[in-house]
Coordinates of C-alpha atoms in Angstrom, one line a residue:
X1 CA -0.1 0.0 0.0
X2 CA 1.1 3.5 -1.0
X3 CA 1.8 5.3 1.4
X4 CA -1.0 8.7 1.5
X5 CA -2.0 7.6 -1.8
X6 CA -6.3 7.0 -1.2
X7 CA -8.1 8.9 0.6
X8 CA -9.0 5.2 2.7
X9 CA -5.6 5.1 3.1
X10 CA -6.0 8.1 6.0
X11 CA -9.0 6.9 7.0
X12 CA -7.0 4.0 8.6
X13 CA -4.3 6.4 9.5
X14 CA -6.8 8.1 11.1
X15 CA -8.2 5.4 13.1
X16 CA -4.3 4.4 14.1
X17 CA -3.7 7.6 15.4
X18 CA -6.4 8.3 17.5
X19 CA -5.7 5.9 20.8
X20 CA -2.1 8.3 20.4
X21 CA -4.2 11.5 20.4
X22 CA -6.2 10.2 23.1
X23 CA -2.6 9.1 25.2
X24 CA -0.9 12.0 24.7
X25 CA -3.8 14.5 25.5
X26 CA -3.3 12.9 29.5
X27 CA -0.1 12.8 29.4
X28 CA 0.7 9.0 28.0
X29 CA 2.8 9.0 25.6
X30 CA 1.8 5.6 24.8
X31 CA 5.7 4.1 23.0
X32 CA 4.6 0.5 22.8
X33 CA 1.6 1.4 20.9
X34 CA 3.8 3.7 19.3
X35 CA 5.3 0.9 17.9
X36 CA 2.7 -1.6 16.7
X37 CA 2.2 1.7 15.2
X38 CA 5.2 1.6 13.3
X39 CA 5.1 -1.7 12.7
X40 CA 1.7 -2.3 11.5
X41 CA 2.1 1.0 8.3
X42 CA 5.4 -0.9 7.7
X43 CA 3.9 -3.9 6.9
X44 CA 1.4 -1.8 4.7
X45 CA 3.4 -0.4 2.7
X46 CA 6.9 -3.0 2.5
X47 CA 4.8 -6.8 2.7
X48 CA 4.0 -9.3 0.0
X49 CA 7.4 -7.5 -2.2
X50 CA 11.1 -8.4 -1.8
X51 CA 11.2 -4.8 -0.3
X52 CA 10.7 -5.8 2.9
X53 CA 13.7 -7.9 3.1
X54 CA 15.7 -5.2 1.6
X55 CA 14.6 -3.2 4.2
X56 CA 15.2 -5.6 7.2
X57 CA 18.5 -6.5 5.5
X58 CA 19.6 -2.7 5.0
X59 CA 18.8 -2.4 8.3
X60 CA 20.3 -5.3 9.6
X61 CA 24.1 -4.1 7.8
X62 CA 23.9 -0.4 8.6
X63 CA 23.2 -1.7 12.3
X64 CA 26.0 -4.2 11.8
X65 CA 28.2 -1.1 10.6
X66 CA 27.1 1.9 12.9
X67 CA 28.0 -0.5 16.3
X68 CA 31.2 -1.6 15.1
X69 CA 32.5 1.9 14.2
X70 CA 31.0 2.7 17.6
X71 CA 32.8 0.0 19.6
X72 CA 36.2 0.6 17.6
X73 CA 36.2 4.6 18.7
X74 CA 35.0 3.7 22.6
X75 CA 38.5 1.3 22.7
X76 CA 41.2 3.3 20.2
X77 CA 42.3 6.4 21.8
X78 CA 43.5 7.5 18.0
X79 CA 40.1 7.2 15.4
X80 CA 41.9 6.2 12.0
X81 CA 40.8 8.2 8.9
X82 CA 41.0 4.8 7.2
X83 CA 38.1 2.8 9.0
X84 CA 35.9 6.2 8.7
X85 CA 36.1 5.9 5.9
X86 CA 35.4 2.3 4.5
X87 CA 32.8 2.7 7.8
X88 CA 31.6 5.4 5.4
X89 CA 31.4 3.8 2.0
X90 CA 29.8 0.5 2.7
X91 CA 27.2 3.0 4.5
X92 CA 26.4 4.2 1.2
X93 CA 26.7 1.1 -0.3
X94 CA 23.0 0.0 -1.1
X95 CA 22.3 3.1 -2.3
X96 CA 25.1 2.8 -4.4
X97 CA 24.6 -0.4 -5.9
X98 CA 20.1 0.3 -6.2
X99 CA 21.1 4.2 -8.4
X100 CA 23.5 2.5 -10.7
X101 CA 21.4 -0.7 -11.5
X102 CA 19.2 1.2 -14.0
X103 CA 22.1 2.1 -15.8
X104 CA 23.9 -1.5 -16.5
X105 CA 21.1 -3.4 -16.3
X106 CA 18.2 -0.8 -18.0
X107 CA 16.1 -4.2 -18.8
X108 CA 15.4 -4.6 -14.7
X109 CA 15.7 -1.1 -13.0
X110 CA 14.2 -2.2 -10.1
X111 CA 17.7 -3.6 -7.6
X112 CA 17.3 -6.1 -5.3
X113 CA 19.0 -4.4 -2.7
X114 CA 16.5 -1.3 -3.2
X115 CA 12.8 -0.6 -0.9
X116 CA 10.8 2.4 -0.9
X117 CA 13.2 5.2 1.4
X118 CA 16.2 3.6 0.8
X119 CA 18.0 6.8 0.4
X120 CA 16.6 8.8 3.2
X121 CA 17.5 5.9 5.7
X122 CA 21.1 6.1 4.6
X123 CA 21.1 10.0 5.2
X124 CA 19.7 8.8 8.9
X125 CA 23.1 6.5 8.9
X126 CA 25.2 8.4 7.1
X127 CA 24.7 11.4 10.1
X128 CA 25.0 9.3 12.7
X129 CA 28.6 7.3 11.5
X130 CA 29.5 11.1 10.7
X131 CA 28.7 12.1 14.5
X132 CA 29.8 9.2 16.0
X133 CA 33.6 10.2 14.9
X134 CA 32.7 14.5 15.7
X135 CA 32.2 12.5 19.3
X136 CA 28.5 14.6 19.6
X137 CA 27.2 10.3 19.8
X138 CA 29.4 8.2 21.8
X139 CA 26.9 5.5 22.1
X140 CA 23.9 4.7 20.2
X141 CA 21.1 2.7 21.8
X142 CA 19.0 0.8 20.0
X143 CA 15.8 0.9 20.5
X144 CA 15.9 4.8 20.6
X145 CA 17.9 3.8 16.7
X146 CA 15.7 1.2 15.6
X147 CA 12.4 3.8 16.3
X148 CA 14.7 6.2 14.9
X149 CA 15.3 4.4 11.6
X150 CA 12.5 3.0 10.7
X151 CA 10.0 6.0 12.3
X152 CA 6.9 5.2 9.4
X153 CA 6.0 8.3 8.5
X154 CA 9.6 9.6 7.0
X155 CA 10.6 6.9 5.9
X156 CA 9.5 6.7 2.8
X157 CA 10.7 10.7 0.6
X158 CA 11.4 12.5 4.1
X159 CA 11.5 15.2 5.5
X160 CA 15.6 13.7 7.0
X161 CA 15.7 14.5 10.9
X162 CA 18.7 14.1 12.8
X163 CA 19.3 11.6 15.5
X164 CA 20.2 13.7 18.3
X165 CA 17.6 16.0 18.0
X166 CA 14.8 13.0 17.6
X167 CA 15.8 11.1 20.1
X168 CA 15.8 14.0 22.8
X169 CA 12.0 14.6 21.9
X170 CA 12.2 10.5 22.0
X171 CA 13.3 10.5 25.6
X172 CA 11.4 13.5 26.8
X173 CA 8.3 13.7 28.0
X174 CA 4.4 14.5 25.9
X175 CA 5.4 17.6 24.0
X176 CA 4.0 21.3 26.4
X177 CA 3.1 22.3 23.3
X178 CA 1.3 19.2 21.9
X179 CA -2.7 20.3 22.0
X180 CA -0.7 23.5 19.4
X181 CA 1.1 20.9 17.8
X182 CA -2.5 18.3 17.4
X183 CA -4.1 21.5 16.1
X184 CA -0.9 22.4 13.9
X185 CA -0.6 18.4 12.5
X186 CA -4.6 18.8 11.3
X187 CA -4.4 22.0 8.9
X188 CA -0.6 21.0 7.4
X189 CA -3.0 17.4 6.8
X190 CA -5.2 19.6 5.0
X191 CA -3.1 21.9 3.4
X192 CA -1.1 18.9 1.5
X193 CA -4.3 17.9 0.4
X194 CA -4.9 21.0 -1.2
X195 CA -1.4 20.9 -2.1
X196 CA -0.6 17.3 -3.4
X197 CA -4.2 16.6 -4.7
X198 CA -6.3 19.3 -6.0
X199 CA -3.7 21.6 -7.0
X200 CA -0.6 19.3 -8.0
X201 CA -3.8 16.8 -9.2
X202 CA -5.2 19.6 -12.3
X203 CA -1.6 20.5 -12.9
X204 CA -0.3 17.5 -13.7
X205 CA -3.5 16.0 -15.2
X206 CA -4.7 18.9 -17.5
X207 CA -1.7 21.0 -18.1
X208 CA 1.7 19.1 -17.9
X209 CA 1.5 16.2 -19.3
X210 CA -0.4 17.6 -22.7
X211 CA 2.0 20.2 -23.1
X212 CA 5.5 17.4 -21.9
X213 CA 4.6 15.1 -24.6
X214 CA 3.8 18.8 -26.9
X215 CA 7.6 19.9 -26.1
X216 CA 9.0 16.6 -26.6
X217 CA 7.3 16.1 -29.7
X218 CA 7.3 19.3 -31.4
X219 CA 10.1 21.3 -30.0
X220 CA 9.6 25.4 -29.9
X221 CA 10.4 28.2 -27.3
X222 CA 6.7 28.3 -26.5
X223 CA 6.2 24.2 -25.5
X224 CA 9.0 24.5 -23.5
X225 CA 8.8 27.5 -21.4
X226 CA 4.9 26.1 -20.5
X227 CA 6.6 22.8 -19.5
X228 CA 9.2 24.7 -17.2
X229 CA 6.2 26.5 -15.2
X230 CA 4.2 23.4 -15.4
X231 CA 6.6 21.1 -13.8
X232 CA 7.8 23.0 -11.7
X233 CA 5.3 24.3 -10.6
X234 CA 3.7 20.1 -10.0
X235 CA 6.8 19.1 -8.8
X236 CA 6.6 22.0 -5.3
X237 CA 2.4 21.3 -4.6
X238 CA 3.3 17.0 -5.3
X239 CA 6.2 16.9 -2.5
X240 CA 5.1 20.0 -0.6
X241 CA 2.7 18.4 0.1
X242 CA 3.2 14.6 1.0
X243 CA 6.0 16.4 2.8
X244 CA 2.8 18.1 5.1
X245 CA 1.3 15.3 5.6
X246 CA 4.5 14.0 7.1
X247 CA 5.0 16.6 9.5
X248 CA 1.2 16.2 10.4
X249 CA 1.0 12.6 11.5
X250 CA 4.5 13.3 13.0
X251 CA 3.0 16.2 15.4
X252 CA -0.1 14.2 15.8
X253 CA 2.6 11.2 17.3
X254 CA 4.0 14.8 19.2
X255 CA 7.1 14.8 16.9
X256 CA 8.3 18.6 15.6
X257 CA 10.0 16.7 12.8
X258 CA 11.5 19.6 10.7
X259 CA 10.0 21.6 7.8
X260 CA 10.8 20.6 3.7
X261 CA 10.0 23.9 2.9
X262 CA 9.7 27.3 3.0
X263 CA 7.3 29.6 0.0
X264 CA 11.0 29.1 -1.6
X265 CA 9.4 30.9 -5.0
X266 CA 9.4 33.9 -2.7
X267 CA 13.7 33.6 -2.5
X268 CA 15.6 37.0 -3.8
X269 CA 18.3 35.1 -4.6
X270 CA 19.9 31.4 -5.1
X271 CA 21.7 31.1 -1.6
X272 CA 17.8 32.1 -0.1
X273 CA 16.2 29.8 -2.6
X274 CA 17.9 27.1 -1.3
X275 CA 17.4 28.3 2.6
X276 CA 13.7 27.8 1.1
X277 CA 12.9 24.1 -0.9
X278 CA 13.7 20.8 0.7
X279 CA 15.0 22.7 3.4
X280 CA 15.8 19.1 5.1
X281 CA 18.1 17.9 1.6
X282 CA 19.8 21.1 1.5
X283 CA 20.7 21.9 4.7
X284 CA 21.9 17.9 5.0
X285 CA 24.1 18.3 2.2
X286 CA 25.2 21.7 3.6
X287 CA 26.4 20.1 6.6
X288 CA 28.0 17.3 5.5
X289 CA 29.6 17.4 2.2
X290 CA 30.2 21.6 1.5
X291 CA 31.2 22.5 5.1
X292 CA 32.9 19.4 6.1
X293 CA 35.4 19.3 2.7
X294 CA 35.7 22.8 2.7
X295 CA 37.0 23.0 6.9
X296 CA 39.2 20.1 5.8
X297 CA 40.9 21.7 2.9
X298 CA 41.7 24.4 5.3
X299 CA 42.8 22.0 8.5
X300 CA 45.1 20.4 5.5
X301 CA 46.0 23.7 4.2
X302 CA 45.4 22.6 0.4
X303 CA 45.4 25.8 0.0
X304 CA 44.6 29.4 1.1
X305 CA 41.8 30.2 -1.2
X306 CA 38.8 31.6 0.3
X307 CA 36.6 31.6 -2.9
X308 CA 38.8 28.8 -4.3
X309 CA 37.3 26.5 -1.4
X310 CA 33.8 28.1 -1.3
X311 CA 33.4 27.3 -4.9
X312 CA 34.6 24.0 -4.5
X313 CA 32.1 23.2 -1.6
X314 CA 28.9 24.2 -3.8
X315 CA 30.8 22.0 -7.1
X316 CA 30.4 19.4 -4.4
X317 CA 27.8 19.4 -3.2
X318 CA 25.1 20.2 -5.4
X319 CA 27.1 17.5 -8.0
X320 CA 27.0 15.4 -5.6
X321 CA 23.1 16.2 -5.3
X322 CA 22.8 15.8 -8.9
X323 CA 24.2 12.0 -9.1
X324 CA 21.8 11.3 -6.1
X325 CA 19.1 11.7 -7.9
X326 CA 20.5 9.0 -10.2
X327 CA 23.1 9.0 -12.3
X328 CA 21.7 10.4 -15.5
X329 CA 22.8 13.2 -17.3
X330 CA 20.1 15.9 -17.0
X331 CA 20.1 14.4 -13.0
X332 CA 23.7 15.3 -13.1
X333 CA 23.6 18.5 -15.5
X334 CA 20.6 20.0 -12.8
X335 CA 23.5 19.5 -9.7
X336 CA 25.6 21.3 -11.7
X337 CA 23.7 23.9 -12.8
X338 CA 22.5 25.2 -9.7
X339 CA 26.5 24.6 -8.3
X340 CA 27.5 27.2 -10.4
X341 CA 24.5 29.2 -10.3
X342 CA 25.4 29.6 -6.4
X343 CA 29.4 30.6 -7.5
X344 CA 27.9 32.9 -9.7
X345 CA 26.0 34.2 -7.2
X346 CA 28.7 34.8 -4.7
X347 CA 31.1 36.2 -7.6
X348 CA 28.3 39.2 -7.7
X349 CA 28.3 39.6 -4.1
X350 CA 32.2 40.6 -4.6
X351 CA 31.5 42.3 -7.7
X352 CA 29.2 44.9 -5.6
X353 CA 31.6 45.0 -2.7
X354 CA 34.8 46.2 -5.2
X355 CA 33.0 48.6 -7.4
X356 CA 31.2 50.0 -3.8
X357 CA 27.6 49.1 -5.9
X358 CA 24.7 50.1 -3.8
X359 CA 21.3 48.8 -5.2
X360 CA 18.8 50.1 -2.9
X361 CA 16.5 47.7 -1.1
X362 CA 12.7 48.2 -1.6
X363 CA 9.6 46.2 -2.9
X364 CA 10.8 46.9 -6.7
X365 CA 14.2 46.1 -5.9
X366 CA 13.3 42.5 -4.0
X367 CA 10.1 42.5 -7.0
X368 CA 12.6 42.1 -9.3
X369 CA 15.3 39.5 -7.3
X370 CA 12.6 37.1 -7.0
X371 CA 11.4 37.4 -10.2
X372 CA 14.6 36.3 -11.9
X373 CA 16.2 34.1 -9.2
X374 CA 12.4 32.9 -10.5
X375 CA 13.5 32.1 -13.9
X376 CA 16.9 30.0 -13.1
X377 CA 15.3 27.8 -10.6
X378 CA 12.7 27.2 -13.4
X379 CA 15.6 26.8 -16.0
X380 CA 17.0 24.2 -13.4
X381 CA 13.8 22.4 -13.4
X382 CA 13.3 22.2 -16.4
X383 CA 16.6 20.3 -17.0
X384 CA 16.1 18.2 -14.0
X385 CA 12.5 17.3 -15.6
X386 CA 14.4 15.6 -19.0
X387 CA 11.8 17.0 -21.1
X388 CA 14.5 18.0 -23.2
X389 CA 16.6 15.1 -23.6
X390 CA 13.0 13.1 -25.2
X391 CA 13.1 16.6 -27.9
X392 CA 16.9 15.7 -28.2
X393 CA 16.1 12.0 -28.8
X394 CA 12.9 12.9 -31.2
X395 CA 15.3 15.2 -33.6
X396 CA 17.6 12.3 -33.7
X397 CA 15.5 9.9 -33.8
X398 CA 11.7 9.3 -36.5
X399 CA 10.4 7.5 -32.6
X400 CA 12.0 8.4 -29.3
X401 CA 9.8 7.8 -25.8
X402 CA 7.3 10.1 -23.7
X403 CA 8.2 11.4 -20.5
X404 CA 6.5 9.7 -17.9
X405 CA 5.9 11.6 -14.8

């Protein structure tokens, strides 16, 4: 059963959540029932397919890695970099194989190692390994770890939470603001319905499919432009709606899961956009890829050029994000496109400072900034959609497969 896919799913979900809400109202977290709730809905999602065994096998594999590395850190005074790197690479290996499989075996793109949400669960385990190395996590208690790893609302598509934050809430009492959380949770769920099942559905059904096919078969500036805006808006309303379901359900369970979107199309520049769009993912790559690489370059004194260091951080984090979406040229191009936008924006800031250019800050200049950022962002969405790829294939060949959204 696909999460959040039908109205009946929400009926089952609401009935199952009711004891948790009632228990919280009386100051009881009912952890036993919460565990049962997670197990039942994980079973409904994964049962009857190889994905269930992949999920269980992945969890066992990652647990062994994390506990082995934790044991090593406790027993050894020195933290060998090679051991850390091997642990990290092994943790990422299942996800790498899943992403690589469609490239080497296009006839059977589904990998036996794959399951719904493997990316987001991998982000959680990598987060734990990195913070064990940093000394921020001393030990990983298995009960809290498994609940975090298999927390049902976030397992399929995030948002990506951090173990230390989640563990603090898990171990704490019922939140003092729980009545307010319930109100927010219900609001988020209804807002998710509006985004995903009304606005997203209308864009997908009446605009995107028709225009995207036209753009693929008869590429023109007009078709490509409408496809670009339609795809970008559909992507936002569909994914933001899904994220709102997750945050709302988690709130009813008493957890403050971090948001994924914060009015991204009102961003005044590309940095502001990535502080608003898929925030838990962009912050994850910022903290665990870009910042770590930049710190390593400064500590190792590979270069003293801070501009170069920052630019390499952008290329590494955004490029890796592109590869994470898939080993397909337009995903990879999308990642590096945003890296160069970030590099270009930094260069513009340095140019303004050097030339002492002062742009007034008012509603007109902010409006122009938002408009320009919006266009650059949506060009990126067009690249990400793959629609230009299908158009190129149609031009080069008499027939080409149509885009599938």
